[in-house]
Short mmCIF file of C-alpha atoms in Angstrom, two decimals:
data_model
loop_
_atom_site.label_atom_id
_atom_site.label_comp_id
_atom_site.label_asym_id
_atom_site.label_seq_id
_atom_site.Cartn_x
_atom_site.Cartn_y
_atom_site.Cartn_z
CA GLY A 1 -29.62 206.45 110.63
CA ALA A 2 -29.11 207.13 114.30
CA GLY A 3 -31.79 204.74 115.43
CA VAL A 4 -34.43 202.29 114.29
CA SER A 5 -37.02 204.08 112.20
CA GLN A 6 -40.56 202.85 111.70
CA SER A 7 -43.26 204.15 109.41
CA PRO A 8 -45.97 205.12 109.53
CA SER A 9 -46.15 206.08 113.18
CA ASN A 10 -49.92 205.68 113.11
CA LYS A 11 -52.15 203.76 110.73
CA VAL A 12 -55.92 203.51 110.72
CA THR A 13 -57.38 200.99 108.33
CA GLU A 14 -60.70 199.41 107.63
CA LYS A 15 -61.33 195.81 108.49
CA GLY A 16 -60.45 193.56 105.58
CA LYS A 17 -57.85 195.85 104.07
CA ASP A 18 -54.16 194.98 103.76
CA VAL A 19 -51.49 197.07 105.51
CA GLU A 20 -47.72 197.33 105.22
CA LEU A 21 -45.52 198.47 108.06
CA ARG A 22 -41.94 199.49 107.42
CA CYS A 23 -38.82 199.22 109.54
CA ASP A 24 -35.42 200.77 108.83
CA PRO A 25 -32.89 199.19 111.20
CA ILE A 26 -29.70 200.73 112.40
CA SER A 27 -27.09 200.61 109.67
CA GLY A 28 -24.89 197.56 110.01
CA HIS A 29 -27.26 195.65 112.28
CA THR A 30 -27.76 192.20 110.90
CA ALA A 31 -30.51 191.01 113.22
CA LEU A 32 -34.04 192.41 112.97
CA TYR A 33 -37.08 191.60 115.07
CA TRP A 34 -40.79 192.38 114.88
CA TYR A 35 -42.97 192.46 117.98
CA ARG A 36 -46.59 193.26 118.66
CA GLN A 37 -47.85 194.96 121.79
CA SER A 38 -51.52 195.21 122.59
CA LEU A 39 -52.75 197.93 124.92
CA GLY A 40 -51.40 197.40 128.42
CA GLN A 41 -49.77 194.11 127.50
CA GLY A 42 -46.24 192.86 127.13
CA LEU A 43 -44.40 192.37 123.85
CA GLU A 44 -45.32 189.43 121.67
CA PHE A 45 -42.55 188.09 119.44
CA LEU A 46 -43.55 187.81 115.78
CA ILE A 47 -40.56 187.18 113.54
CA TYR A 48 -36.77 187.38 113.48
CA PHE A 49 -34.32 187.92 110.62
CA GLN A 50 -30.61 187.25 110.82
CA GLY A 51 -28.44 187.96 107.80
CA ASN A 52 -29.16 185.61 104.94
CA SER A 53 -30.52 182.86 107.15
CA ALA A 54 -34.12 181.75 106.89
CA PRO A 55 -36.25 183.91 109.17
CA ASP A 56 -37.77 182.54 112.35
CA LYS A 57 -41.49 182.98 111.74
CA SER A 58 -42.62 181.02 114.75
CA GLY A 59 -44.37 183.98 116.36
CA LEU A 60 -46.59 184.99 113.46
CA PRO A 61 -50.18 184.55 114.69
CA SER A 62 -51.73 183.52 111.36
CA ASP A 63 -51.01 183.20 107.66
CA ARG A 64 -52.39 186.70 107.19
CA PHE A 65 -49.10 187.95 108.61
CA SER A 66 -45.90 187.95 106.60
CA ALA A 67 -42.64 189.84 106.60
CA GLU A 68 -39.68 190.27 104.35
CA ARG A 69 -36.34 191.91 104.59
CA THR A 70 -34.78 193.20 101.42
CA GLY A 71 -31.03 193.42 100.99
CA GLY A 72 -30.49 192.62 104.62
CA SER A 73 -31.71 196.05 105.64
CA VAL A 74 -35.25 197.41 105.40
CA SER A 75 -38.07 195.13 106.52
CA THR A 76 -41.77 195.21 105.75
CA LEU A 77 -44.44 193.54 107.85
CA THR A 78 -47.61 192.88 105.89
CA ILE A 79 -50.98 192.08 107.39
CA GLN A 80 -53.59 190.90 104.94
CA ARG A 81 -57.34 191.16 105.45
CA THR A 82 -56.90 193.01 108.74
CA GLN A 83 -59.14 192.19 111.68
CA GLN A 84 -59.99 194.30 114.70
CA GLU A 85 -57.89 192.05 116.92
CA ASP A 86 -54.85 193.07 114.86
CA SER A 87 -55.05 196.53 116.45
CA ALA A 88 -51.85 197.01 118.41
CA VAL A 89 -48.47 198.73 118.37
CA TYR A 90 -46.02 196.93 116.10
CA LEU A 91 -42.44 197.34 117.22
CA CYS A 92 -39.29 196.68 115.27
CA ALA A 93 -35.86 196.15 116.79
CA SER A 94 -32.40 195.61 115.39
CA ARG A 95 -29.26 194.19 116.90
CA LEU A 96 -25.63 193.95 115.95
CA ARG A 97 -24.68 190.33 115.72
CA ASP A 98 -21.17 190.33 117.05
CA GLY A 99 -18.92 187.52 115.90
CA THR A 100 -16.97 187.67 119.12
CA GLY A 101 -19.91 186.15 120.92
CA LEU A 102 -20.38 189.09 123.23
CA ASN A 103 -23.87 190.01 124.22
CA THR A 104 -25.28 193.00 122.42
CA GLU A 105 -28.46 194.90 123.07
CA ALA A 106 -31.47 195.26 120.83
CA PHE A 107 -32.52 198.76 119.82
CA PHE A 108 -36.21 199.38 119.36
CA GLY A 109 -38.07 201.81 117.15
CA GLN A 110 -40.98 203.93 118.33
CA GLY A 111 -43.47 201.55 116.80
CA THR A 112 -46.43 201.79 114.45
CA ARG A 113 -49.81 202.10 116.13
CA LEU A 114 -52.27 200.16 114.00
CA THR A 115 -55.99 200.66 114.49
CA VAL A 116 -58.43 198.49 112.56
CA VAL A 117 -61.93 199.93 112.43
CA LEU O 1 -36.01 179.58 126.92
CA ALA O 2 -36.02 180.32 130.60
CA LYS O 3 -39.29 181.76 131.83
CA THR O 4 -39.26 184.82 134.05
CA THR O 5 -41.68 185.90 136.74
CA GLN O 6 -42.03 189.46 137.99
CA SER O 7 -44.49 191.29 140.18
CA ILE O 8 -47.07 193.08 138.09
CA SER O 9 -46.74 196.52 139.61
CA MET O 10 -45.21 198.55 142.40
CA ASP O 11 -45.30 202.12 143.67
CA SER O 12 -42.49 204.19 145.09
CA TYR O 13 -41.81 207.78 146.09
CA GLU O 14 -39.32 210.15 144.59
CA GLY O 15 -35.84 209.89 146.04
CA GLN O 16 -36.26 206.31 147.20
CA GLU O 17 -34.25 203.33 146.04
CA VAL O 18 -36.37 200.84 144.13
CA ASN O 19 -35.63 197.14 143.86
CA ILE O 20 -37.47 195.07 141.26
CA THR O 21 -37.01 191.35 141.44
CA CYS O 22 -37.28 188.69 138.77
CA SER O 23 -37.43 184.93 139.19
CA HIS O 24 -35.88 182.64 136.60
CA ASN O 25 -35.67 179.23 138.19
CA ASN O 26 -34.73 177.32 135.04
CA ILE O 27 -31.96 179.62 133.87
CA ALA O 28 -29.35 177.78 131.80
CA THR O 29 -25.60 177.89 132.17
CA ASN O 30 -25.09 180.10 129.13
CA ASP O 31 -27.98 182.45 129.84
CA TYR O 32 -27.54 186.11 130.58
CA ILE O 33 -30.01 188.33 132.41
CA THR O 34 -31.09 191.52 130.70
CA TRP O 35 -33.41 194.30 131.79
CA TYR O 36 -35.31 196.67 129.55
CA GLN O 37 -37.30 199.80 130.37
CA GLN O 38 -40.36 200.93 128.44
CA PHE O 39 -41.99 204.33 128.72
CA PRO O 40 -45.53 204.85 127.43
CA SER O 41 -45.75 205.11 123.66
CA GLN O 42 -42.09 204.16 123.22
CA GLY O 43 -40.18 201.02 122.38
CA PRO O 44 -38.25 199.26 125.14
CA ARG O 45 -34.79 200.50 125.99
CA PHE O 46 -31.85 198.45 127.28
CA ILE O 47 -30.92 199.19 130.89
CA ILE O 48 -28.43 196.61 132.06
CA GLN O 49 -27.20 193.07 131.54
CA GLY O 50 -25.31 190.63 133.70
CA TYR O 51 -24.31 187.03 134.23
CA LYS O 52 -23.48 186.78 137.91
CA THR O 53 -22.75 188.79 141.08
CA LYS O 54 -23.19 192.51 140.57
CA VAL O 55 -23.19 194.82 137.59
CA THR O 56 -23.46 198.58 137.83
CA ASN O 57 -23.78 201.28 135.24
CA GLU O 58 -24.80 204.92 135.26
CA VAL O 59 -28.48 204.02 135.37
CA ALA O 60 -28.90 200.99 137.61
CA SER O 61 -27.35 198.07 139.41
CA LEU O 62 -28.11 194.42 138.86
CA PHE O 63 -27.68 191.90 141.65
CA ILE O 64 -27.52 188.21 140.82
CA PRO O 65 -27.11 185.61 143.59
CA ALA O 66 -24.81 182.64 143.24
CA ASP O 67 -27.57 180.24 142.13
CA ARG O 68 -28.69 182.76 139.46
CA LYS O 69 -32.32 181.75 139.91
CA SER O 70 -33.34 185.32 140.51
CA SER O 71 -32.08 188.82 139.92
CA THR O 72 -32.79 192.26 141.33
CA LEU O 73 -32.74 195.50 139.40
CA SER O 74 -31.91 198.39 141.68
CA LEU O 75 -32.72 201.97 140.73
CA PRO O 76 -31.11 204.54 143.06
CA ARG O 77 -33.13 207.61 144.08
CA VAL O 78 -35.93 207.33 141.56
CA SER O 79 -37.64 210.33 140.06
CA LEU O 80 -41.03 210.75 138.43
CA SER O 81 -39.40 210.13 135.05
CA ASP O 82 -38.54 206.57 136.10
CA THR O 83 -42.21 205.66 135.90
CA ALA O 84 -42.20 202.89 133.31
CA VAL O 85 -42.56 199.18 132.76
CA TYR O 86 -39.45 197.15 133.51
CA TYR O 87 -38.89 193.83 131.75
CA CYS O 88 -36.56 191.05 132.79
CA LEU O 89 -35.31 188.74 130.03
CA VAL O 90 -33.20 185.64 130.28
CA GLY O 91 -31.42 183.92 127.42
CA ASP O 92 -28.20 183.12 125.69
CA PHE O 93 -28.08 186.32 123.70
CA ARG O 94 -24.71 185.69 122.21
CA SER O 95 -24.40 185.50 118.48
CA SER O 96 -24.07 181.75 118.61
CA GLY O 97 -26.89 181.18 121.03
CA THR O 98 -30.57 181.91 121.46
CA TYR O 99 -31.58 185.04 119.65
CA LYS O 100 -35.18 185.50 120.68
CA TYR O 101 -36.00 188.19 123.17
CA ILE O 102 -39.07 186.85 124.93
CA PHE O 103 -40.71 189.54 127.02
CA GLY O 104 -42.95 188.75 129.97
CA THR O 105 -45.56 191.08 131.34
CA GLY O 106 -42.98 193.22 133.13
CA THR O 107 -43.25 195.23 136.33
CA ARG O 108 -45.11 198.50 136.11
CA LEU O 109 -43.32 201.00 138.37
CA LYS O 110 -45.13 204.15 139.36
CA VAL O 111 -43.12 206.85 141.09
CA LEU O 112 -45.15 209.21 143.22
CA ALA O 113 -44.26 212.76 144.20
#
């Protein structure tokens, strides 16, 4: 597609339920990032995928959070047993990893606004 | 990863030039400086990137002094639509280097009529 696509755009869930957030990166982009942004705050890094390498999960806040990337393209962020503090906008970004070593920019999706009630 | 420090917010009037500074005292030799812009309810968008001296594109200019411990994003003749949060990031974003984009709190720019 033309840009990074995230779905759903909005999600309201009850506390304790599991949710899945989807990210479709730009075609050909090998790097994919997930971030979380609470209201009025900056972006919090969650996880990073690069090709077939093991993902960097260092930003995941708890073991209730997990993510996978199938076929090096679409990614799903799963939050189990959601809590009210999980309410935030979850942003996905993708980046072209250029073998020439040149710097390339990350392109962000519009985000999924998650509300846990 | 080099830590960045920015002012939390600033106001400006339409038509003025706005300069937003960022401190990055422990920037490494291979680090680049990148600025992103975020409008409400949208994901961040790349504005400009540089390594040293001055970089200019159709949107902004980036000034980096010789010691590279700070940088200044310059927006010429801002309009109301430039109201956004501006983030400064520092890192070796090359394919062989650091890949994490660590965002600080950013500078919230409000342009007034």
